[in-house]
Amino acid sequence: MTDGSPGTYIRDILAQHNQSLTRWPDRRLDALRVWIEPSSAAANWDPNFPLVAEKVFDEWREAGFPLRFDMQRGAGADIEIRWAGSVAEKGQQIGVTTKTTDHNGWIVHAEIVIATHDPTGRPLSHATIAGVARHEVGHALGLGHSPNPADVMYPESRTPIISAADRATLHLLYVLPPGVVK
């Protein structure tokens, strides 16, 4: 696979996932259903967090994600976002995404958990929650980590902007079929 990879970090994603890609099936008419937990008992939870997370889906849509999103009122959606006081059992992470795929590499469900405070116990700001949501939604869409700190998908993302490389990688991911790339 040499065509289309310049300007992307698709090779890094392949290296991270045993030369395999996962992505959502083409759904021209049906939007991906998204549910964001509307309230939480998690420490430091803010009632504005769901709206902050919802706006991130607009950013990914505007970045060229080829599917639509439909916000749902109840659980059971394709992508679910939940809140937790921490995800410290995962090390220093403040967000984690778990994807379920079928045997062909199609994503069939994704669950994102976002912490409301960092591993030291400091409450997270709206900007940090947006950054974590932006990064984790990238994972839910099929992206892996980028080696470039200027990309949203860098493991410790600090940028509020979905980069040209993030966009190019997302575009290429949705041109290629899921599964093992030879």
CSV table of N, CA, C and O in Angstrom, one decimal, residues 71-145:
chain,number,residue,atom,x,y,z
A,71,MET,N,-27.9,12.2,17.1
A,71,MET,CA,-27.9,12.2,18.6
A,71,MET,C,-29.1,11.5,19.1
A,71,MET,O,-30.2,11.8,18.6
A,72,GLN,N,-29.0,10.5,20.0
A,72,GLN,CA,-30.1,9.7,20.5
A,72,GLN,C,-30.4,10.1,21.9
A,72,GLN,O,-29.5,10.6,22.6
A,73,ARG,N,-31.6,9.8,22.4
A,73,ARG,CA,-32.0,10.1,23.7
A,73,ARG,C,-31.7,8.9,24.7
A,73,ARG,O,-31.6,9.1,25.9
A,74,GLY,N,-31.6,7.7,24.2
A,74,GLY,CA,-31.5,6.6,25.0
A,74,GLY,C,-30.2,5.8,24.6
A,74,GLY,O,-29.7,5.9,23.5
A,75,ALA,N,-29.8,4.9,25.6
A,75,ALA,CA,-28.7,4.1,25.3
A,75,ALA,C,-29.0,3.1,24.2
A,75,ALA,O,-30.2,3.0,23.8
A,76,GLY,N,-28.0,2.3,23.8
A,76,GLY,CA,-28.2,1.4,22.7
A,76,GLY,C,-27.8,1.9,21.3
A,76,GLY,O,-28.2,1.3,20.3
A,77,ALA,N,-27.1,3.0,21.3
A,77,ALA,CA,-26.6,3.6,20.1
A,77,ALA,C,-25.4,2.9,19.6
A,77,ALA,O,-24.8,2.1,20.2
A,78,ASP,N,-25.0,3.3,18.4
A,78,ASP,CA,-23.7,2.8,17.8
A,78,ASP,C,-22.5,3.3,18.6
A,78,ASP,O,-21.6,2.5,18.8
A,79,ILE,N,-22.5,4.5,18.9
A,79,ILE,CA,-21.4,5.1,19.7
A,79,ILE,C,-22.0,5.7,21.0
A,79,ILE,O,-23.0,6.4,21.0
A,80,GLU,N,-21.5,5.3,22.1
A,80,GLU,CA,-22.0,5.7,23.4
A,80,GLU,C,-20.8,6.4,24.2
A,80,GLU,O,-19.7,5.9,24.2
A,81,ILE,N,-21.1,7.5,24.8
A,81,ILE,CA,-20.1,8.2,25.7
A,81,ILE,C,-20.7,8.2,27.1
A,81,ILE,O,-21.8,8.6,27.3
A,82,ARG,N,-19.8,7.8,28.0
A,82,ARG,CA,-20.2,7.7,29.4
A,82,ARG,C,-19.1,8.5,30.2
A,82,ARG,O,-18.0,8.7,29.7
A,83,TRP,N,-19.5,8.9,31.4
A,83,TRP,CA,-18.6,9.7,32.3
A,83,TRP,C,-18.2,8.8,33.4
A,83,TRP,O,-18.9,8.0,34.0
A,84,ALA,N,-16.9,9.0,33.9
A,84,ALA,CA,-16.4,8.3,35.1
A,84,ALA,C,-15.5,9.3,35.8
A,84,ALA,O,-15.0,10.2,35.2
A,85,GLY,N,-15.4,9.1,37.1
A,85,GLY,CA,-14.5,10.0,37.9
A,85,GLY,C,-13.1,9.9,37.4
A,85,GLY,O,-12.4,10.9,37.4
A,86,SER,N,-12.7,8.7,37.0
A,86,SER,CA,-11.4,8.5,36.5
A,86,SER,C,-11.4,7.2,35.7
A,86,SER,O,-12.2,6.4,35.8
A,87,VAL,N,-10.3,7.1,34.8
A,87,VAL,CA,-10.1,5.8,34.1
A,87,VAL,C,-8.6,5.4,34.5
A,87,VAL,O,-7.9,5.0,33.7
A,88,ALA,N,-8.3,5.7,35.8
A,88,ALA,CA,-6.9,5.6,36.3
A,88,ALA,C,-6.4,4.1,36.1
A,88,ALA,O,-5.2,3.9,36.0
A,89,GLU,N,-7.3,3.1,36.1
A,89,GLU,CA,-6.8,1.8,36.0
A,89,GLU,C,-6.1,1.6,34.6
A,89,GLU,O,-5.4,0.6,34.4
A,90,LYS,N,-6.3,2.5,33.7
A,90,LYS,CA,-5.7,2.5,32.4
A,90,LYS,C,-4.4,3.3,32.4
A,90,LYS,O,-3.9,3.7,31.4
A,91,GLY,N,-3.8,3.6,33.6
A,91,GLY,CA,-2.6,4.4,33.7
A,91,GLY,C,-2.9,5.9,33.8
A,91,GLY,O,-3.8,6.3,34.6
A,92,GLN,N,-2.3,6.7,33.0
A,92,GLN,CA,-2.5,8.2,33.1
A,92,GLN,C,-3.6,8.6,32.1
A,92,GLN,O,-3.8,9.8,32.0
A,93,GLN,N,-4.3,7.7,31.5
A,93,GLN,CA,-5.4,8.1,30.6
A,93,GLN,C,-6.5,8.8,31.3
A,93,GLN,O,-6.8,8.6,32.4
A,94,ILE,N,-7.1,9.7,30.5
A,94,ILE,CA,-8.4,10.4,31.0
A,94,ILE,C,-9.5,10.1,30.0
A,94,ILE,O,-10.6,10.7,30.2
A,95,GLY,N,-9.3,9.2,29.1
A,95,GLY,CA,-10.3,8.8,28.2
A,95,GLY,C,-9.9,7.4,27.6
A,95,GLY,O,-8.7,7.1,27.5
A,96,VAL,N,-10.9,6.6,27.3
A,96,VAL,CA,-10.6,5.3,26.7
A,96,VAL,C,-11.8,4.9,25.8
A,96,VAL,O,-13.0,5.2,26.1
A,97,THR,N,-11.5,4.3,24.7
A,97,THR,CA,-12.5,3.9,23.7
A,97,THR,C,-12.4,2.4,23.6
A,97,THR,O,-11.3,1.8,23.3
A,98,THR,N,-13.5,1.7,23.6
A,98,THR,CA,-13.6,0.3,23.4
A,98,THR,C,-14.5,0.1,22.2
A,98,THR,O,-15.6,0.5,22.1
A,99,LYS,N,-13.9,-0.6,21.1
A,99,LYS,CA,-14.6,-0.9,19.9
A,99,LYS,C,-14.9,-2.3,19.8
A,99,LYS,O,-14.1,-3.2,20.2
A,100,THR,N,-16.1,-2.6,19.3
A,100,THR,CA,-16.5,-4.0,19.0
A,100,THR,C,-16.5,-4.1,17.5
A,100,THR,O,-17.2,-3.3,16.8
A,101,THR,N,-15.9,-5.1,16.9
A,101,THR,CA,-15.8,-5.3,15.5
A,101,THR,C,-16.3,-6.7,15.1
A,101,THR,O,-16.3,-7.6,16.0
A,102,ASP,N,-16.8,-6.8,13.9
A,102,ASP,CA,-17.1,-8.2,13.4
A,102,ASP,C,-15.9,-8.9,12.8
A,102,ASP,O,-14.8,-8.3,12.8
A,103,HIS,N,-16.0,-10.1,12.3
A,103,HIS,CA,-14.9,-10.8,11.8
A,103,HIS,C,-14.2,-10.2,10.6
A,103,HIS,O,-13.1,-10.6,10.2
A,104,ASN,N,-14.9,-9.3,9.9
A,104,ASN,CA,-14.4,-8.6,8.7
A,104,ASN,C,-13.6,-7.3,9.0
A,104,ASN,O,-13.0,-6.7,8.2
A,105,GLY,N,-13.7,-6.8,10.3
A,105,GLY,CA,-13.1,-5.6,10.7
A,105,GLY,C,-14.0,-4.4,10.7
A,105,GLY,O,-13.6,-3.3,10.9
A,106,TRP,N,-15.3,-4.6,10.4
A,106,TRP,CA,-16.3,-3.6,10.5
A,106,TRP,C,-16.6,-3.2,12.0
A,106,TRP,O,-16.8,-4.1,12.8
A,107,ILE,N,-16.6,-2.0,12.3
A,107,ILE,CA,-16.9,-1.6,13.7
A,107,ILE,C,-18.5,-1.7,13.8
A,107,ILE,O,-19.2,-1.2,12.9
A,108,VAL,N,-18.9,-2.3,14.9
A,108,VAL,CA,-20.4,-2.5,15.1
A,108,VAL,C,-20.8,-1.7,16.3
A,108,VAL,O,-22.0,-1.4,16.5
A,109,HIS,N,-19.9,-1.3,17.2
A,109,HIS,CA,-20.2,-0.5,18.4
A,109,HIS,C,-19.0,0.1,19.0
A,109,HIS,O,-17.9,-0.5,18.9
A,110,ALA,N,-19.1,1.2,19.6
A,110,ALA,CA,-18.0,1.9,20.3
A,110,ALA,C,-18.5,2.5,21.5
A,110,ALA,O,-19.5,3.1,21.5
A,111,GLU,N,-17.7,2.3,22.6
A,111,GLU,CA,-18.1,2.9,23.9
A,111,GLU,C,-16.9,3.8,24.3
A,111,GLU,O,-15.7,3.3,24.3
A,112,ILE,N,-17.1,5.0,24.6
A,112,ILE,CA,-16.1,6.0,25.1
A,112,ILE,C,-16.4,6.3,26.5
A,112,ILE,O,-17.5,6.6,26.9
A,113,VAL,N,-15.4,6.2,27.4
A,113,VAL,CA,-15.5,6.6,28.8
A,113,VAL,C,-14.5,7.8,28.9
A,113,VAL,O,-13.3,7.7,28.6
A,114,ILE,N,-15.0,8.9,29.4
A,114,ILE,CA,-14.2,10.1,29.7
A,114,ILE,C,-14.2,10.4,31.2
A,114,ILE,O,-15.3,10.5,31.8
A,115,ALA,N,-13.0,10.6,31.7
A,115,ALA,CA,-12.9,11.0,33.1
A,115,ALA,C,-13.3,12.4,33.3
A,115,ALA,O,-13.2,13.3,32.4
A,116,THR,N,-13.7,12.7,34.5
A,116,THR,CA,-14.1,14.1,34.9
A,116,THR,C,-13.0,14.8,35.6
A,116,THR,O,-13.1,16.0,35.9
A,117,HIS,N,-11.9,14.0,36.0
A,117,HIS,CA,-10.8,14.6,36.6
A,117,HIS,C,-9.5,13.8,36.2
A,117,HIS,O,-9.6,12.7,35.7
A,118,ASP,N,-8.4,14.4,36.3
A,118,ASP,CA,-7.1,13.7,35.9
A,118,ASP,C,-6.7,12.8,37.0
A,118,ASP,O,-7.3,12.7,38.1
A,119,PRO,N,-5.7,12.0,36.7
A,119,PRO,CA,-5.2,10.9,37.7
A,119,PRO,C,-4.8,11.5,39.1
A,119,PRO,O,-4.8,10.8,40.0
A,120,THR,N,-4.5,12.8,39.1
A,120,THR,CA,-4.1,13.4,40.4
A,120,THR,C,-5.3,14.0,41.2
A,120,THR,O,-5.2,14.4,42.3
A,121,GLY,N,-6.5,13.9,40.5
A,121,GLY,CA,-7.7,14.3,41.2
A,121,GLY,C,-8.2,15.8,40.8
A,121,GLY,O,-9.2,16.2,41.3
A,122,ARG,N,-7.4,16.4,39.9
A,122,ARG,CA,-7.8,17.8,39.5
A,122,ARG,C,-9.0,17.7,38.5
A,122,ARG,O,-8.9,16.9,37.6
A,123,PRO,N,-10.0,18.5,38.7
A,123,PRO,CA,-11.1,18.5,37.8
A,123,PRO,C,-10.7,19.0,36.4
A,123,PRO,O,-9.8,19.8,36.3
A,124,LEU,N,-11.3,18.4,35.4
A,124,LEU,CA,-11.0,18.7,34.0
A,124,LEU,C,-11.9,19.9,33.5
A,124,LEU,O,-13.0,19.9,33.8
A,125,SER,N,-11.2,20.8,32.8
A,125,SER,CA,-11.9,21.9,32.2
A,125,SER,C,-12.8,21.5,31.0
A,125,SER,O,-12.6,20.4,30.5
A,126,HIS,N,-13.7,22.4,30.6
A,126,HIS,CA,-14.4,22.1,29.4
A,126,HIS,C,-13.5,21.9,28.2
A,126,HIS,O,-13.8,21.0,27.3
A,127,ALA,N,-12.5,22.7,28.1
A,127,ALA,CA,-11.5,22.5,26.9
A,127,ALA,C,-10.8,21.2,27.0
A,127,ALA,O,-10.7,20.6,25.9
A,128,THR,N,-10.5,20.7,28.1
A,128,THR,CA,-9.8,19.4,28.2
A,128,THR,C,-10.8,18.3,27.9
A,128,THR,O,-10.5,17.3,27.2
A,129,ILE,N,-12.1,18.4,28.4
A,129,ILE,CA,-13.1,17.4,28.1
A,129,ILE,C,-13.3,17.4,26.6
A,129,ILE,O,-13.4,16.3,26.0
A,130,ALA,N,-13.3,18.5,25.9
A,130,ALA,CA,-13.5,18.6,24.5
A,130,ALA,C,-12.3,17.9,23.8
A,130,ALA,O,-12.5,17.1,22.8
A,131,GLY,N,-11.1,18.1,24.3
A,131,GLY,CA,-9.9,17.5,23.7
A,131,GLY,C,-10.0,16.0,23.8
A,131,GLY,O,-9.6,15.3,22.9
A,132,VAL,N,-10.3,15.5,25.0
A,132,VAL,CA,-10.4,14.1,25.2
A,132,VAL,C,-11.5,13.5,24.3
A,132,VAL,O,-11.3,12.5,23.7
A,133,ALA,N,-12.6,14.1,24.3
A,133,ALA,CA,-13.7,13.6,23.4
A,133,ALA,C,-13.3,13.6,22.0
A,133,ALA,O,-13.6,12.6,21.3
A,134,ARG,N,-12.7,14.7,21.5
A,134,ARG,CA,-12.2,14.8,20.1
A,134,ARG,C,-11.3,13.6,19.8
A,134,ARG,O,-11.4,12.9,18.8
A,135,HIS,N,-10.3,13.3,20.7
A,135,HIS,CA,-9.4,12.2,20.5
A,135,HIS,C,-10.1,10.9,20.5
A,135,HIS,O,-9.9,10.0,19.6
A,136,GLU,N,-10.9,10.7,21.5
A,136,GLU,CA,-11.6,9.4,21.7
A,136,GLU,C,-12.6,9.1,20.5
A,136,GLU,O,-12.8,8.0,20.1
A,137,VAL,N,-13.3,10.1,20.1
A,137,VAL,CA,-14.2,9.9,18.9
A,137,VAL,C,-13.4,9.5,17.7
A,137,VAL,O,-13.8,8.7,16.9
A,138,GLY,N,-12.2,10.1,17.6
A,138,GLY,CA,-11.3,9.6,16.5
A,138,GLY,C,-11.1,8.1,16.5
A,138,GLY,O,-11.1,7.4,15.5
A,139,HIS,N,-10.8,7.6,17.8
A,139,HIS,CA,-10.6,6.2,17.9
A,139,HIS,C,-11.9,5.4,17.6
A,139,HIS,O,-11.9,4.4,16.9
A,140,ALA,N,-13.1,6.0,18.0
A,140,ALA,CA,-14.3,5.3,17.7
A,140,ALA,C,-14.6,5.3,16.2
A,140,ALA,O,-15.3,4.4,15.8
A,141,LEU,N,-14.1,6.2,15.5
A,141,LEU,CA,-14.3,6.2,14.0
A,141,LEU,C,-13.3,5.3,13.3
A,141,LEU,O,-13.5,5.0,12.1
A,142,GLY,N,-12.3,4.8,14.0
A,142,GLY,CA,-11.4,3.8,13.5
A,142,GLY,C,-9.9,4.3,13.4
A,142,GLY,O,-9.0,3.5,13.1
A,143,LEU,N,-9.6,5.5,13.8
A,143,LEU,CA,-8.3,6.0,13.8
A,143,LEU,C,-7.5,5.5,15.0
A,143,LEU,O,-8.0,5.3,16.0
A,144,GLY,N,-6.2,5.3,14.7
A,144,GLY,CA,-5.2,4.9,15.8
A,144,GLY,C,-4.4,6.2,16.1
A,144,GLY,O,-4.8,7.3,15.8
A,145,HIS,N,-3.3,5.9,16.8
A,145,HIS,CA,-2.5,7.1,17.2
A,145,HIS,C,-1.5,7.5,16.1
A,145,HIS,O,-1.1,6.8,15.3
